[in-house]
N, C-alpha and C. Protein backbone atom coordinates (compact mmCIF):
# COMPACT_ATOMS: atom_id res chain seq x y z
N MET A 1 0.85 -1.18 0.00
CA MET A 1 0.00 0.00 0.00
C MET A 1 0.89 1.23 0.00
N ALA A 2 0.61 2.15 -0.86
CA ALA A 2 1.44 3.34 -0.99
C ALA A 2 1.24 4.29 0.19
N THR A 3 -0.01 4.47 0.64
CA THR A 3 -0.31 5.36 1.74
C THR A 3 -0.64 4.54 2.97
N SER A 4 -0.07 4.90 4.10
CA SER A 4 -0.32 4.16 5.33
C SER A 4 -1.25 4.95 6.23
N TYR A 5 -2.30 4.31 6.68
CA TYR A 5 -3.25 4.91 7.60
C TYR A 5 -3.18 4.15 8.92
N PRO A 6 -3.49 4.79 10.04
CA PRO A 6 -3.44 4.08 11.32
C PRO A 6 -4.35 2.85 11.32
N ASN A 7 -3.87 1.76 11.87
CA ASN A 7 -4.64 0.54 12.06
C ASN A 7 -5.27 0.03 10.77
N SER A 8 -4.47 0.00 9.72
CA SER A 8 -5.00 -0.43 8.43
C SER A 8 -4.10 -1.48 7.80
N GLY A 9 -4.64 -2.13 6.79
CA GLY A 9 -3.90 -3.15 6.07
C GLY A 9 -4.66 -3.55 4.83
N ALA A 10 -4.27 -4.67 4.24
CA ALA A 10 -4.94 -5.12 3.01
C ALA A 10 -4.80 -6.63 2.87
N PHE A 11 -5.81 -7.23 2.24
CA PHE A 11 -5.80 -8.63 1.81
C PHE A 11 -5.64 -8.65 0.30
N PHE A 12 -4.73 -9.48 -0.17
CA PHE A 12 -4.54 -9.67 -1.61
C PHE A 12 -4.77 -11.14 -1.94
N LYS A 13 -5.20 -11.43 -3.17
CA LYS A 13 -5.37 -12.82 -3.58
C LYS A 13 -4.04 -13.54 -3.46
N ASN A 14 -4.09 -14.75 -2.92
CA ASN A 14 -2.89 -15.55 -2.74
C ASN A 14 -2.51 -16.20 -4.07
N THR A 15 -1.50 -15.67 -4.71
CA THR A 15 -1.07 -16.20 -6.01
C THR A 15 -0.01 -17.28 -5.86
N ARG A 16 0.42 -17.54 -4.61
CA ARG A 16 1.46 -18.53 -4.37
C ARG A 16 0.91 -19.81 -3.76
N ALA A 17 -0.41 -20.00 -3.78
CA ALA A 17 -1.02 -21.18 -3.16
C ALA A 17 -0.52 -22.45 -3.84
N THR A 18 -0.15 -23.43 -3.01
CA THR A 18 0.35 -24.70 -3.55
C THR A 18 -0.63 -25.84 -3.32
N SER A 19 -1.76 -25.58 -2.64
CA SER A 19 -2.77 -26.61 -2.43
C SER A 19 -4.14 -25.96 -2.28
N ASP A 20 -5.18 -26.79 -2.31
CA ASP A 20 -6.54 -26.29 -2.13
C ASP A 20 -6.79 -25.81 -0.71
N ARG A 21 -5.96 -26.22 0.22
CA ARG A 21 -6.13 -25.84 1.62
C ARG A 21 -5.43 -24.52 1.95
N ALA A 22 -4.67 -23.98 1.03
CA ALA A 22 -3.98 -22.71 1.26
C ALA A 22 -5.00 -21.58 1.30
N PRO A 23 -4.71 -20.52 2.06
CA PRO A 23 -5.64 -19.39 2.09
C PRO A 23 -5.80 -18.75 0.71
N GLN A 24 -7.01 -18.31 0.42
CA GLN A 24 -7.28 -17.67 -0.87
C GLN A 24 -6.83 -16.21 -0.87
N TRP A 25 -6.80 -15.61 0.29
CA TRP A 25 -6.39 -14.22 0.46
C TRP A 25 -5.36 -14.16 1.59
N GLU A 26 -4.43 -13.23 1.52
CA GLU A 26 -3.47 -13.04 2.59
C GLU A 26 -3.06 -11.58 2.67
N GLY A 27 -2.61 -11.17 3.83
CA GLY A 27 -2.18 -9.78 3.98
C GLY A 27 -1.80 -9.48 5.41
N ASP A 28 -1.60 -8.23 5.67
CA ASP A 28 -1.17 -7.76 6.99
C ASP A 28 -2.01 -6.57 7.40
N ILE A 29 -2.04 -6.35 8.71
CA ILE A 29 -2.63 -5.13 9.25
C ILE A 29 -1.60 -4.55 10.22
N GLU A 30 -1.41 -3.25 10.16
CA GLU A 30 -0.45 -2.57 11.04
C GLU A 30 -1.23 -1.83 12.10
N LEU A 31 -0.96 -2.15 13.39
CA LEU A 31 -1.67 -1.52 14.50
C LEU A 31 -0.81 -0.43 15.12
N ASP A 32 -1.44 0.70 15.48
CA ASP A 32 -0.68 1.75 16.14
C ASP A 32 -0.58 1.45 17.64
N ALA A 33 0.29 2.19 18.32
CA ALA A 33 0.56 1.93 19.73
C ALA A 33 -0.67 2.13 20.60
N ASP A 34 -1.54 3.09 20.27
CA ASP A 34 -2.74 3.33 21.08
C ASP A 34 -3.67 2.12 21.07
N LEU A 35 -3.91 1.55 19.89
CA LEU A 35 -4.78 0.38 19.80
C LEU A 35 -4.13 -0.81 20.50
N LEU A 36 -2.84 -0.96 20.33
CA LEU A 36 -2.13 -2.06 20.99
C LEU A 36 -2.21 -1.94 22.51
N ARG A 37 -2.04 -0.73 23.03
CA ARG A 37 -2.16 -0.52 24.49
C ARG A 37 -3.57 -0.87 24.97
N ALA A 38 -4.58 -0.48 24.21
CA ALA A 38 -5.97 -0.80 24.59
C ALA A 38 -6.19 -2.31 24.60
N LEU A 39 -5.63 -3.02 23.63
CA LEU A 39 -5.77 -4.48 23.58
C LEU A 39 -5.06 -5.14 24.77
N VAL A 40 -3.86 -4.65 25.10
CA VAL A 40 -3.12 -5.18 26.25
C VAL A 40 -3.90 -4.89 27.53
N GLY A 41 -4.49 -3.71 27.62
CA GLY A 41 -5.31 -3.36 28.79
C GLY A 41 -6.49 -4.31 28.93
N ASN A 42 -7.14 -4.66 27.82
CA ASN A 42 -8.24 -5.61 27.86
C ASN A 42 -7.75 -6.97 28.35
N ALA A 43 -6.60 -7.40 27.85
CA ALA A 43 -6.05 -8.70 28.25
C ALA A 43 -5.75 -8.72 29.75
N LYS A 44 -5.14 -7.65 30.26
CA LYS A 44 -4.81 -7.59 31.69
C LYS A 44 -6.07 -7.56 32.55
N ALA A 45 -7.16 -7.00 32.02
CA ALA A 45 -8.42 -6.94 32.76
C ALA A 45 -9.24 -8.22 32.61
N GLY A 46 -8.71 -9.18 31.87
CA GLY A 46 -9.42 -10.44 31.67
C GLY A 46 -10.53 -10.36 30.64
N LYS A 47 -10.55 -9.28 29.87
CA LYS A 47 -11.56 -9.12 28.82
C LYS A 47 -11.08 -9.80 27.54
N PRO A 48 -12.02 -10.12 26.64
CA PRO A 48 -11.61 -10.72 25.36
C PRO A 48 -10.75 -9.74 24.55
N ILE A 49 -9.81 -10.27 23.82
CA ILE A 49 -8.97 -9.44 22.95
C ILE A 49 -9.59 -9.51 21.56
N LYS A 50 -10.30 -8.47 21.19
CA LYS A 50 -11.00 -8.44 19.91
C LYS A 50 -10.60 -7.20 19.12
N ILE A 51 -10.54 -7.37 17.81
CA ILE A 51 -10.32 -6.26 16.90
C ILE A 51 -11.48 -6.28 15.91
N ARG A 52 -12.17 -5.16 15.79
CA ARG A 52 -13.24 -5.04 14.80
C ARG A 52 -12.59 -4.71 13.47
N LEU A 53 -12.93 -5.45 12.42
CA LEU A 53 -12.38 -5.21 11.10
C LEU A 53 -13.46 -4.70 10.16
N ALA A 54 -13.10 -3.73 9.37
CA ALA A 54 -13.97 -3.22 8.31
C ALA A 54 -13.19 -3.35 7.00
N GLY A 55 -13.86 -3.69 5.92
CA GLY A 55 -13.15 -3.90 4.65
C GLY A 55 -13.87 -3.30 3.46
N TRP A 56 -13.08 -2.90 2.48
CA TRP A 56 -13.58 -2.33 1.25
C TRP A 56 -12.89 -3.01 0.07
N ILE A 57 -13.67 -3.45 -0.91
CA ILE A 57 -13.09 -4.06 -2.11
C ILE A 57 -12.61 -2.93 -3.01
N LYS A 58 -11.34 -3.00 -3.39
CA LYS A 58 -10.73 -1.98 -4.24
C LYS A 58 -9.94 -2.66 -5.35
N GLN A 59 -9.35 -1.87 -6.23
CA GLN A 59 -8.53 -2.41 -7.31
C GLN A 59 -7.17 -1.73 -7.31
N THR A 60 -6.14 -2.55 -7.62
CA THR A 60 -4.79 -2.00 -7.76
C THR A 60 -4.71 -1.25 -9.08
N LYS A 61 -3.60 -0.58 -9.30
CA LYS A 61 -3.39 0.11 -10.58
C LYS A 61 -3.41 -0.86 -11.75
N ASN A 62 -3.06 -2.14 -11.49
CA ASN A 62 -3.07 -3.16 -12.53
C ASN A 62 -4.45 -3.78 -12.74
N GLY A 63 -5.43 -3.37 -11.94
CA GLY A 63 -6.79 -3.88 -12.07
C GLY A 63 -7.08 -5.11 -11.23
N ASP A 64 -6.14 -5.52 -10.39
CA ASP A 64 -6.36 -6.68 -9.51
C ASP A 64 -7.17 -6.26 -8.29
N ASP A 65 -8.13 -7.11 -7.90
CA ASP A 65 -8.92 -6.83 -6.70
C ASP A 65 -8.10 -7.05 -5.45
N PHE A 66 -8.37 -6.24 -4.44
CA PHE A 66 -7.84 -6.46 -3.10
C PHE A 66 -8.83 -5.89 -2.11
N ILE A 67 -8.68 -6.26 -0.85
CA ILE A 67 -9.57 -5.77 0.20
C ILE A 67 -8.75 -4.89 1.13
N SER A 68 -9.10 -3.61 1.16
CA SER A 68 -8.49 -2.67 2.09
C SER A 68 -9.22 -2.83 3.41
N MET A 69 -8.50 -2.84 4.52
CA MET A 69 -9.16 -3.05 5.80
C MET A 69 -8.65 -2.09 6.86
N LYS A 70 -9.49 -1.90 7.87
CA LYS A 70 -9.16 -1.04 9.00
C LYS A 70 -9.57 -1.78 10.26
N GLY A 71 -8.72 -1.71 11.27
CA GLY A 71 -9.01 -2.34 12.55
C GLY A 71 -9.29 -1.32 13.63
N SER A 72 -10.15 -1.67 14.57
CA SER A 72 -10.47 -0.80 15.70
C SER A 72 -10.98 -1.66 16.84
N LEU A 73 -11.13 -1.05 18.00
CA LEU A 73 -11.76 -1.76 19.11
C LEU A 73 -13.24 -1.95 18.78
N PRO A 74 -13.84 -3.06 19.19
CA PRO A 74 -15.27 -3.23 18.95
C PRO A 74 -16.07 -2.13 19.64
N GLN A 75 -17.13 -1.70 19.01
CA GLN A 75 -17.97 -0.67 19.60
C GLN A 75 -18.80 -1.28 20.71
N GLU A 76 -18.82 -0.61 21.84
CA GLU A 76 -19.62 -1.10 22.96
C GLU A 76 -21.08 -0.79 22.69
N LYS A 77 -21.93 -1.74 23.03
CA LYS A 77 -23.37 -1.54 22.84
C LYS A 77 -23.88 -0.56 23.88
N LYS A 78 -24.63 0.43 23.40
CA LYS A 78 -25.21 1.42 24.31
C LYS A 78 -26.50 0.84 24.89
N PRO A 79 -26.75 1.05 26.17
CA PRO A 79 -28.01 0.56 26.73
C PRO A 79 -29.19 1.30 26.11
N GLU A 80 -30.24 0.56 25.85
CA GLU A 80 -31.43 1.19 25.25
C GLU A 80 -32.14 2.03 26.31
N PRO A 81 -32.63 3.21 25.90
CA PRO A 81 -33.33 4.07 26.87
C PRO A 81 -34.62 3.39 27.32
N LYS A 82 -34.93 3.59 28.60
CA LYS A 82 -36.15 3.01 29.14
C LYS A 82 -37.34 3.83 28.67
N ALA A 83 -38.37 3.14 28.21
CA ALA A 83 -39.59 3.81 27.75
C ALA A 83 -40.41 4.26 28.95
N SER A 84 -41.09 5.38 28.81
CA SER A 84 -41.97 5.85 29.87
C SER A 84 -43.18 4.93 29.92
N PRO A 85 -43.61 4.60 31.11
CA PRO A 85 -44.79 3.73 31.21
C PRO A 85 -46.01 4.43 30.63
N VAL A 86 -46.79 3.69 29.89
CA VAL A 86 -48.01 4.23 29.28
C VAL A 86 -49.06 4.42 30.36
N GLY A 87 -49.75 5.55 30.30
CA GLY A 87 -50.86 5.79 31.22
C GLY A 87 -50.42 6.30 32.59
N SER A 88 -49.20 6.77 32.74
CA SER A 88 -48.75 7.25 34.05
C SER A 88 -48.93 8.75 34.21
N TYR A 89 -49.61 9.40 33.28
CA TYR A 89 -49.81 10.85 33.35
C TYR A 89 -51.25 11.15 33.72
N ASP A 90 -51.42 12.22 34.49
CA ASP A 90 -52.77 12.69 34.80
C ASP A 90 -53.27 13.49 33.60
N ASP A 91 -54.56 13.51 33.39
CA ASP A 91 -55.13 14.28 32.30
C ASP A 91 -54.81 15.76 32.44
N ASP A 92 -54.60 16.24 33.67
CA ASP A 92 -54.30 17.66 33.89
C ASP A 92 -52.90 18.01 33.40
N GLU A 93 -51.99 17.02 33.24
CA GLU A 93 -50.63 17.29 32.81
C GLU A 93 -50.52 17.43 31.29
N ILE A 94 -51.52 17.00 30.56
CA ILE A 94 -51.47 17.05 29.09
C ILE A 94 -51.98 18.42 28.65
N PRO A 95 -51.16 19.15 27.84
CA PRO A 95 -51.51 20.53 27.51
C PRO A 95 -52.59 20.70 26.44
N PHE A 96 -53.23 19.68 25.99
CA PHE A 96 -54.29 19.86 24.97
C PHE A 96 -55.55 19.15 25.36
């Protein structure tokens, strides 16, 4: 890759495969120190070590397909807001 972005990498078609069991795609991802520290922190806290990957299919200058990817910490699920109970208002509180 000509341009390097934080926590990014690419998968390219494996043109050196010698058997049907060889991976069809191969590549690398480069992690920055901040993401690595966060992963080590998760490991020390006994949390799972996970990297969320996002990918985009692109083409090289030669027209070959590859998958550009970016890694990040998984997004934490936000708790859903609690709904107000139905019928808990007095008729005097409603302005119409």
